Coordinates of C-alpha atoms in Angstrom, one line a residue:
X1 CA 180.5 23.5 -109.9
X2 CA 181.8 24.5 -106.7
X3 CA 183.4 21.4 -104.4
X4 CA 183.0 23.7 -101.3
X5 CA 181.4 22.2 -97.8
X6 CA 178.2 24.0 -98.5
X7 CA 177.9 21.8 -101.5
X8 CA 178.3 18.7 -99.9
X9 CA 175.2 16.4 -98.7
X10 CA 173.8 17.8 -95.1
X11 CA 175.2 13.9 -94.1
X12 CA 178.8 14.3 -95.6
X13 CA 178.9 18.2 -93.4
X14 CA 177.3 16.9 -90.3
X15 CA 179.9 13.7 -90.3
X16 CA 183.2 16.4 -90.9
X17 CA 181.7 19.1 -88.7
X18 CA 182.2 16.2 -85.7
X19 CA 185.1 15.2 -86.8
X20 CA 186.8 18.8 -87.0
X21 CA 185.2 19.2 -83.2
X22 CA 186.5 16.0 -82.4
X23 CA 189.9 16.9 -83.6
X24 CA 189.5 20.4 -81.6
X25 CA 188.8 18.5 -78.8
X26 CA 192.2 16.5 -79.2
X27 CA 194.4 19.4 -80.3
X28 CA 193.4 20.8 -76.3
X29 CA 195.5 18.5 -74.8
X30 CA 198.4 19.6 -76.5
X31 CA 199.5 21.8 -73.5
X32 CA 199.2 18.3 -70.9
X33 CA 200.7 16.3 -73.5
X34 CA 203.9 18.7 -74.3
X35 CA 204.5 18.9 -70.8
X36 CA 203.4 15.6 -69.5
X37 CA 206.4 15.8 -67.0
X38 CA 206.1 19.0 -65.3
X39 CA 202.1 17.7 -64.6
X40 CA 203.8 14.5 -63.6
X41 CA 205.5 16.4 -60.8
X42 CA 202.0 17.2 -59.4
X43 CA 201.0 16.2 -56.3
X44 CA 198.0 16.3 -53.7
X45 CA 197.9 19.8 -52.3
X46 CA 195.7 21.9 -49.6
X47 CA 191.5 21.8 -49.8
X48 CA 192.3 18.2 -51.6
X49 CA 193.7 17.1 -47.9
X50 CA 191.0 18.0 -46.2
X51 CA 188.6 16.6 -48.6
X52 CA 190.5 13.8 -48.5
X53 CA 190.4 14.2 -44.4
X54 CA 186.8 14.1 -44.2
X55 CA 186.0 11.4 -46.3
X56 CA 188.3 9.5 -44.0
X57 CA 186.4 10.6 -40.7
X58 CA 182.6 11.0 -41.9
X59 CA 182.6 8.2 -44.5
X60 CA 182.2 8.5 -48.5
X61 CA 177.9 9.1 -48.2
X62 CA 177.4 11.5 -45.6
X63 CA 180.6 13.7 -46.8
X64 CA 179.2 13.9 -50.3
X65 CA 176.3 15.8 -48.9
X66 CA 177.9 17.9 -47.0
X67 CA 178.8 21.7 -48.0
X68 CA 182.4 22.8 -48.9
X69 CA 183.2 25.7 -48.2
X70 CA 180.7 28.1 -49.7
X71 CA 179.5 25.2 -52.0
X72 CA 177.2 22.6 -51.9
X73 CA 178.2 20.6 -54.7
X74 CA 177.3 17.0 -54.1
X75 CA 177.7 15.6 -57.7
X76 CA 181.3 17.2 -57.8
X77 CA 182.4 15.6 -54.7
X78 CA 180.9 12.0 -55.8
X79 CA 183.2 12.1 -58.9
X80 CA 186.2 13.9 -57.2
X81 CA 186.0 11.5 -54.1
X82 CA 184.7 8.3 -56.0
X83 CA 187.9 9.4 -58.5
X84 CA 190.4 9.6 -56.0
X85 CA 189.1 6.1 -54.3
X86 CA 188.4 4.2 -57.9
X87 CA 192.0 5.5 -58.9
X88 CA 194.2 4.3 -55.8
X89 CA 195.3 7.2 -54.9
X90 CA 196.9 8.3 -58.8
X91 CA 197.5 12.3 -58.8
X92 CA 198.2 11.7 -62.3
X93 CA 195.2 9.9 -63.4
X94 CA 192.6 13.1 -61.5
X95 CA 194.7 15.5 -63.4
X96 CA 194.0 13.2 -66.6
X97 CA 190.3 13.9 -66.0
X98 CA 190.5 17.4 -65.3
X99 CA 192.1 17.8 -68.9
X100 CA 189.6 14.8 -70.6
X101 CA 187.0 17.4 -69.7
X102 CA 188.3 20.2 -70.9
X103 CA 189.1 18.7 -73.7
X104 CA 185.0 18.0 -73.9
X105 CA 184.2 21.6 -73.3
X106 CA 186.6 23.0 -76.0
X107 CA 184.5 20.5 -78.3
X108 CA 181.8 21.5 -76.8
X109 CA 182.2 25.3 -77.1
X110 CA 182.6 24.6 -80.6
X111 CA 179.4 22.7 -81.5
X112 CA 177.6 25.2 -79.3
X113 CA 178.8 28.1 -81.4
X114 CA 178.1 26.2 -84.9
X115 CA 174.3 25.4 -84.0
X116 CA 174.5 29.5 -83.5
X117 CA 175.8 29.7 -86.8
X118 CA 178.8 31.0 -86.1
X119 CA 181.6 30.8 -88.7
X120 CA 184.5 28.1 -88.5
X121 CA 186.8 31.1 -88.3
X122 CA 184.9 32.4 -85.4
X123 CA 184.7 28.7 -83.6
X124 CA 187.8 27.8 -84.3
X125 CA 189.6 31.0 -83.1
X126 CA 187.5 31.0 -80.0
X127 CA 188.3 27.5 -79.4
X128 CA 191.7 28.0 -79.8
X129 CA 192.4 30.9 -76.9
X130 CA 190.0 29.0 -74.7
X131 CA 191.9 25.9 -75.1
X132 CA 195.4 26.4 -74.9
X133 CA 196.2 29.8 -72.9
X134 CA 198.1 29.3 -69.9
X135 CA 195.8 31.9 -68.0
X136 CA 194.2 28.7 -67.1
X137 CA 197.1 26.7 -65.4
X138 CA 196.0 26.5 -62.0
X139 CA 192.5 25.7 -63.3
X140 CA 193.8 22.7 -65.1
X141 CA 196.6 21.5 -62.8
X142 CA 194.5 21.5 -59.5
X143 CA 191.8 19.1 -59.1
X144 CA 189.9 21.0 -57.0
X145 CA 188.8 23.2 -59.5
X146 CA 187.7 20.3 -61.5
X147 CA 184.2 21.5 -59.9
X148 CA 184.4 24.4 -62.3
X149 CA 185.3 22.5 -64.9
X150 CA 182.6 20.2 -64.8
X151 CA 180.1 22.9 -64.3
X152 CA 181.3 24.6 -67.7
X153 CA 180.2 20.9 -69.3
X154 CA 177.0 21.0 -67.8
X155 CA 176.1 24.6 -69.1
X156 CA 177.6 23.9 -72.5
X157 CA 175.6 20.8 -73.0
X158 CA 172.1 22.4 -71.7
X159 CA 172.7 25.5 -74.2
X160 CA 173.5 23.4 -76.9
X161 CA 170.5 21.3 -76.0
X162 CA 168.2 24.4 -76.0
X163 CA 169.9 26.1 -79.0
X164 CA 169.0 22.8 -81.1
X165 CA 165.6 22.8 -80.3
X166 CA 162.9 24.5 -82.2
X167 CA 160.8 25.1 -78.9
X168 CA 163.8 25.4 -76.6
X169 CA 163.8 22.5 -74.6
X170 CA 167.0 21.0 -72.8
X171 CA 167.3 18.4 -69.6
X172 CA 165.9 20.5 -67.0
X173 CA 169.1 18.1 -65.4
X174 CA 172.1 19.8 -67.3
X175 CA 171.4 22.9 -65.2
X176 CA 170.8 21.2 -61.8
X177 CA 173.7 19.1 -62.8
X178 CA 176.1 22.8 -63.4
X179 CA 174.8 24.1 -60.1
X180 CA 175.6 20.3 -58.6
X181 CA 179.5 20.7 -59.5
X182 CA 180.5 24.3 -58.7
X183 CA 178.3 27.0 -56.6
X184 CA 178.5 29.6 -59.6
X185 CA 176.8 27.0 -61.1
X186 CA 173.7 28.3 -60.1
X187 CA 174.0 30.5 -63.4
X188 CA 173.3 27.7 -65.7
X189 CA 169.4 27.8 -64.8
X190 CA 169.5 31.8 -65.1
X191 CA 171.0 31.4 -68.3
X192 CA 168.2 29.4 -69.3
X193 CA 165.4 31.4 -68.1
X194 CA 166.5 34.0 -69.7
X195 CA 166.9 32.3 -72.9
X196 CA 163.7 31.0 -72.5
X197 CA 162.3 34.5 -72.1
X198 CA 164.0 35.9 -74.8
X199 CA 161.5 37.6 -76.8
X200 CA 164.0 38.2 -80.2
X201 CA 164.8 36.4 -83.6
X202 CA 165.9 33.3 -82.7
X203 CA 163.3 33.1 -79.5
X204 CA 161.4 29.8 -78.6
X205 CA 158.2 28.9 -80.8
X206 CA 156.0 29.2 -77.6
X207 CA 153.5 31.4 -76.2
X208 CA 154.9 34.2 -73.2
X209 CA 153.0 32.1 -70.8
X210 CA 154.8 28.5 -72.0
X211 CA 158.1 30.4 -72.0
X212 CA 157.8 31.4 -68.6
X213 CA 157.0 28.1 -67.7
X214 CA 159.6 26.7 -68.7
X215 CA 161.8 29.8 -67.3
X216 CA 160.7 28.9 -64.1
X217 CA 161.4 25.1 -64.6
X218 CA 164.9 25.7 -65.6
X219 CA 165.5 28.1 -63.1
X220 CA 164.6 26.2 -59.8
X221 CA 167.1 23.9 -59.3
X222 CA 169.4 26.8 -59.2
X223 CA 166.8 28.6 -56.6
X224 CA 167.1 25.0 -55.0
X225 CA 171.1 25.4 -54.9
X226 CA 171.0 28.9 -54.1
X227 CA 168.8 28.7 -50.8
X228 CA 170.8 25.8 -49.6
X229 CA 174.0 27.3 -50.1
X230 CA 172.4 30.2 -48.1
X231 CA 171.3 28.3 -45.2
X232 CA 174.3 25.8 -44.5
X233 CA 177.3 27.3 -46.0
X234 CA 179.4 29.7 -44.6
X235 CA 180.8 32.0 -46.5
X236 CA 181.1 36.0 -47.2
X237 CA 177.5 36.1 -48.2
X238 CA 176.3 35.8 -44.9
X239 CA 177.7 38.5 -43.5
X240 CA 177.6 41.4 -46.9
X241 CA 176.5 44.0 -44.2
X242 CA 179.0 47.2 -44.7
X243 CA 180.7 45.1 -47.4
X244 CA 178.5 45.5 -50.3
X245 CA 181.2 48.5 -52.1
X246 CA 184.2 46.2 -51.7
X247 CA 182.4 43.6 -53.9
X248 CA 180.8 45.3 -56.4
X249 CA 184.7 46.3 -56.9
X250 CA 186.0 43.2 -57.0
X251 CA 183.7 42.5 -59.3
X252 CA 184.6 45.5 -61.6
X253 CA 188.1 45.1 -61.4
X254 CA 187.4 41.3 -62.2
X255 CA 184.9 41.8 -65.0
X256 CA 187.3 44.8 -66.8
X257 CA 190.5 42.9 -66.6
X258 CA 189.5 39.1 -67.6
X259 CA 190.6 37.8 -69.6
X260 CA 192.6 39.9 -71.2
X261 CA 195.1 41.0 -68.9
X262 CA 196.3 37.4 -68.3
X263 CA 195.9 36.4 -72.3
X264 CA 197.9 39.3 -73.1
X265 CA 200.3 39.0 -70.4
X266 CA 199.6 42.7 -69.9
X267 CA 202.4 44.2 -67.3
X268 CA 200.4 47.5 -65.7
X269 CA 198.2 47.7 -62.4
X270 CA 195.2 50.2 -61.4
X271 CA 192.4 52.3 -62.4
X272 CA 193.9 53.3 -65.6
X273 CA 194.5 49.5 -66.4
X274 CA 190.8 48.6 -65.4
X275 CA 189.1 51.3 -67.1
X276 CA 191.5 50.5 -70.7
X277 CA 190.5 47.0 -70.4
X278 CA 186.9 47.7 -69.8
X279 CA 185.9 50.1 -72.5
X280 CA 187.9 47.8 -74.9
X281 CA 185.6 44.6 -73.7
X282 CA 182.9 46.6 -73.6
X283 CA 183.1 47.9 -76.9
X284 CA 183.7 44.2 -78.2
X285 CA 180.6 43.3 -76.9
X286 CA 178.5 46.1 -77.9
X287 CA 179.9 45.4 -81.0
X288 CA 179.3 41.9 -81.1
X289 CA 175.0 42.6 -80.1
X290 CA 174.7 45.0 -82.8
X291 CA 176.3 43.1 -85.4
X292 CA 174.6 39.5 -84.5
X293 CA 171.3 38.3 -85.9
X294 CA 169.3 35.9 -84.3
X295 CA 170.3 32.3 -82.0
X296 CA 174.0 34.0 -83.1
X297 CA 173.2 37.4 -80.9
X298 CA 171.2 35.0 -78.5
X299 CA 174.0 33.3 -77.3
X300 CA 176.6 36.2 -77.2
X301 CA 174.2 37.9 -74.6
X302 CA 173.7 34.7 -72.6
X303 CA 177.3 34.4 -72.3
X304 CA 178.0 37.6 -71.7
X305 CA 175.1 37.4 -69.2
X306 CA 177.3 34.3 -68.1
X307 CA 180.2 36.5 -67.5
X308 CA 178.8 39.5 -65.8
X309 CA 176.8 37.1 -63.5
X310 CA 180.2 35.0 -62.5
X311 CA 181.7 38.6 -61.7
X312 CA 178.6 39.6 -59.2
X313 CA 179.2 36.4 -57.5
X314 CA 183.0 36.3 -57.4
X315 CA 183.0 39.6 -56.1
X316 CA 180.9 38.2 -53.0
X317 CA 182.9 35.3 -52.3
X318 CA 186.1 36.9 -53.0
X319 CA 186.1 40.3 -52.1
X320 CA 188.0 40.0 -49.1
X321 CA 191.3 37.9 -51.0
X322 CA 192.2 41.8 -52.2
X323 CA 192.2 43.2 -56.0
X324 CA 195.3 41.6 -57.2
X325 CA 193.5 38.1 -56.5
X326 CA 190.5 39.2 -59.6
X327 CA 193.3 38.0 -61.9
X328 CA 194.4 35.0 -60.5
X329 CA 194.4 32.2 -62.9
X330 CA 192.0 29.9 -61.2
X331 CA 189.0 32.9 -62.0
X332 CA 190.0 32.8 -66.0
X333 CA 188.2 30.0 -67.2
X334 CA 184.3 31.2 -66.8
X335 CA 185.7 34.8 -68.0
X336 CA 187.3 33.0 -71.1
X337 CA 184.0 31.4 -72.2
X338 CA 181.5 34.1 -71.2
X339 CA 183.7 36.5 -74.0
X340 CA 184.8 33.9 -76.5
X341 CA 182.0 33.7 -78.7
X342 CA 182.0 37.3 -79.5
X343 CA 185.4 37.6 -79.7
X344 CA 185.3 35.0 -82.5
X345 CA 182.7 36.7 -84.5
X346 CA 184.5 39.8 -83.9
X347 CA 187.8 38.3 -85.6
X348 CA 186.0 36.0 -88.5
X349 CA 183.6 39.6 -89.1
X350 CA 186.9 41.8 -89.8
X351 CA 189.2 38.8 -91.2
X352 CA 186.1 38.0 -94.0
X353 CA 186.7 41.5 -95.4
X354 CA 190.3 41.1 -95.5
X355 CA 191.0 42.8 -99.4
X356 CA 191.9 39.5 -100.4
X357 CA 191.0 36.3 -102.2
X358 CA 188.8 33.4 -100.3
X359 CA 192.0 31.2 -100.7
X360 CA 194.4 33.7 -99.4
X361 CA 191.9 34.2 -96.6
X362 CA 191.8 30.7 -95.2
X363 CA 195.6 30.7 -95.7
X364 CA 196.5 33.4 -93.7
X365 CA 194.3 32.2 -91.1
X366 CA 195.5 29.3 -90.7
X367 CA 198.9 29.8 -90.3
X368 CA 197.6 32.9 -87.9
X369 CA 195.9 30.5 -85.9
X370 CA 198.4 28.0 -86.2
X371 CA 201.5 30.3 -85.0
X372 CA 199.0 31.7 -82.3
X373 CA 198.2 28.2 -80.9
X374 CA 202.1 27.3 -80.7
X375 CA 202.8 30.5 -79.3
X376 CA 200.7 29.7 -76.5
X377 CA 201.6 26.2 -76.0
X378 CA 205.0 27.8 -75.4
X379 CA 204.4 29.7 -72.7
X380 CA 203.3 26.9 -71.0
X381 CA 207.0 25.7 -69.4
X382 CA 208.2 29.1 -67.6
X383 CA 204.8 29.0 -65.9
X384 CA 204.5 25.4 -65.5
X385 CA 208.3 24.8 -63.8
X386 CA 207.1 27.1 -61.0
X387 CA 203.9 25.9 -60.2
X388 CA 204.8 22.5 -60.3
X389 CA 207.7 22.7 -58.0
X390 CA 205.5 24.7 -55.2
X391 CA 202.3 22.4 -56.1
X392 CA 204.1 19.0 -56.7
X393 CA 207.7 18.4 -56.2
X394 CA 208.1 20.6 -52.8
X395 CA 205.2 19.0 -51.6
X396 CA 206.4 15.8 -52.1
X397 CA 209.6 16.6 -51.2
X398 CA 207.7 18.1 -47.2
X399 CA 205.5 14.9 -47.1
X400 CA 207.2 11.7 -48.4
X401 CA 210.7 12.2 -47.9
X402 CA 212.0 14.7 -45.1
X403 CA 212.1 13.0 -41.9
X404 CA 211.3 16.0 -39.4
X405 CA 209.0 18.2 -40.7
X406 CA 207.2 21.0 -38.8
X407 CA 203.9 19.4 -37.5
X408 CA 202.2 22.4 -38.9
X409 CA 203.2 22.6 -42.9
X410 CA 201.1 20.4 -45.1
X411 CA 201.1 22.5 -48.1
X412 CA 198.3 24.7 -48.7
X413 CA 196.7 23.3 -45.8
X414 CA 198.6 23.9 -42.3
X415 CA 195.5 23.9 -39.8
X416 CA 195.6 20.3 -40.5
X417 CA 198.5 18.6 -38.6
X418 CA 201.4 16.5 -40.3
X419 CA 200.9 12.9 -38.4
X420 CA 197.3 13.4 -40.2
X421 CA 198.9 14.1 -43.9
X422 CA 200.9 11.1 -43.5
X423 CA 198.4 8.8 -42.2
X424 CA 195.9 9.5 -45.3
X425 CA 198.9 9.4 -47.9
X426 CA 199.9 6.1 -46.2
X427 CA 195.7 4.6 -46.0
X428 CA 195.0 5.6 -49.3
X429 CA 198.5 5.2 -51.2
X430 CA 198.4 9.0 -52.2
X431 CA 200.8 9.2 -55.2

């Protein structure tokens, strides 16, 4: 008799299948926990001042519902600002959260992909890249972008939640809660509409009419979002008039080249780069439709949905930054997810029919995956002592020790005048 997990009670596989995301979920702090100093050097830099700033001036209830930037993201701001207030100040202990969460979303990512039936190979592989590549420094070492972050829980919980369901159901409030936190957020209720609608194996057990009910239920919040972003923040998409060519290729360039050309640490620029990058992702992801059966082919398309989407809207937001800013490492994180799930099944497909025995199989893999996850934990510290000593010690360096700065340098920030840096660090004990 076999003593393999599929001949275990459902109880005994449902109890290690959390614990094996739960210990994913750990095993993605490995990066902050190796290199606990360098985040330790950390400090509070640019959009966090002015945040900061305006909390100061407006008060904590009026700023929250304010727009930033070209965001209107009042559930980010209550956690980032209650945070930073709760906290006294700590640098450290927001930088904690940032990486408690996406410690949650690499668990998360996983869980998502088994309800799709996705092998452990393709979970854990996926996981693995996701979790650990430095592509995502700046991501993960800059609170601000803890609205992304958050946003990516949000959307992973509502497609988990509607992916588990027999009539695809999730908390209408997981996608108002994605668009909430981050403005690209907004996708989170188009994702679910479109799920919803999905006509294929693995589609809700509801009439057309009830699916389109619920379509339109899950995608108003984001309509909500959408219109008020529109109307009171400012931004490049109110004013897209002559513009529309340099965003569709900043979207292009952004799309083809993300994440691999970061991941791989790939060395070339231009057109010839791009279009390389683009047929190969492409060809995965064709790949990955044909091949997929069911809520397994179901959630490939809705990420990679996810992904195309995020480029559409970066390129409007971003287009005027220039191409070299489509890989910048604070854009990796949505790419990552949107192509991890067929990436996985495109690894655990071919590494299956490896001309070998099961047991060599899962050996090979896991010292694969285990030399691959140190490898990238590695290449943490070249990348790290750079940012951290522009981002944190430089910065603390220009605001808590030299005596005569220029009135004009708060880092990342200058518009807003030194006396005014010093006067929050000082009422809020910024450390």
């Amino acid at each position: 008799m076999s003593t393999g997990a599929t001949d275990r009670p459902a109880g005994a596989r449902g109890a290690l299948e959390r614990w094996i995301l739960i210990a994913t979920g750990l095993a993605a702090l490995a990066p902050y926990v190796a290199y606990h100093g360098f985040f330790a050097r950390l400090y509070w830099f640019g959009d966090e001042f002015d945040l900061l700033d305006q909390i100061d001036r407006l008060g904590f209830w009026k700023w929250m519902w304010l727009v930033f930037a070209e965001n209107f993201v009042p559930l980010f701001k209550l956690l980032w600002g209650g945070g930073a207030l709760l906290f006294g100040g700590s640098y450290a202990v927001m930088v904690a959260l940032v990486w408690l969460t996406h410690a949650l979303n690499v668990m998360l990512l996983g869980r998502l992909m088994r309800t799709c039936g996705f092998a452990w190979a393709a979970v854990l592989s996926a996981q693995a890249v996701f979790a650990l590549t430095p592509a995502n420094m700046e991501t993960l070492a800059w609170t601000v972008q803890w609205s992304a972050v958050l946003s990516a829980t949000f959307m992973l919980l509502a497609l988990d939640s509607f992916l588990r369901s027999p009539y695809g159901r999730a908390p209408i409030g997981w996608g108002a809660a994605s668009a909430l936190s981050f403005s690209r957020g907004v996708l989170t209720g188009a994702l679910l509409a479109a799920a919803s609608l999905w006509g294929g194996e693995g589609a809700p057990r509801r009439s057309f009419f009830g699916r389109a009910a619920w379509a339109l239920a899950y995608l108003s919040p984001a309509l909500i979002v959408g219109v008020l972003i529109t109307r009171m923040a400012t931004g490049n998409h109110q004013h897209m008039a002559g513009h529309g060519a340099e965003a569709a290729v900043f979207g292009l360039w952004y799309y083809c080249l993300n994440p691999a050309y970061l991941v791989l640490s790939v060395d070339s620029w231009g057109w010839r780069t791009v279009a390389l990058l683009g047929l190969c992702k492409a060809a995965l992801v064709a790949w990955a439709v044909l091949r997929s059966r069911g809520r397994l082919r179901l959630l490939v398309v809705l990420m990679v949905a996810f992904d195309l989407g995020n480029a559409v809207l970066l390129g409007i937001g971003r287009y005027h930054t220039g191409l070299l800013a489509t890989v910048g490492s604070r854009y990796q994180y949505a790419s990552l997810l949107g192509i991890a799930p067929a990436a996985g099944f495109w690894l655990a497909w071919h590494w299956e029919r490896l001309p070998v025995s099961a047991a060599a199989r899962r050996l090979s893999f896991a010292v694969v995956l285990a030399l691959a996850a140190y490898c990238m934990c590695r290449q943490w510290s070249a990348g790290l002592d750079v940012f951290t000593a522009t981002r944190g010690s430089d910065s603390r360096r220009l605001l808590l020790v030299d005596k005569d700065p220029s009135p004009n340098s708060v880092p990342g920030i200058p518009f807003l005048p030194m006396d005014r840096a010093k006067a929050l660090i000082a009422k809020y004990d910024l450390h």
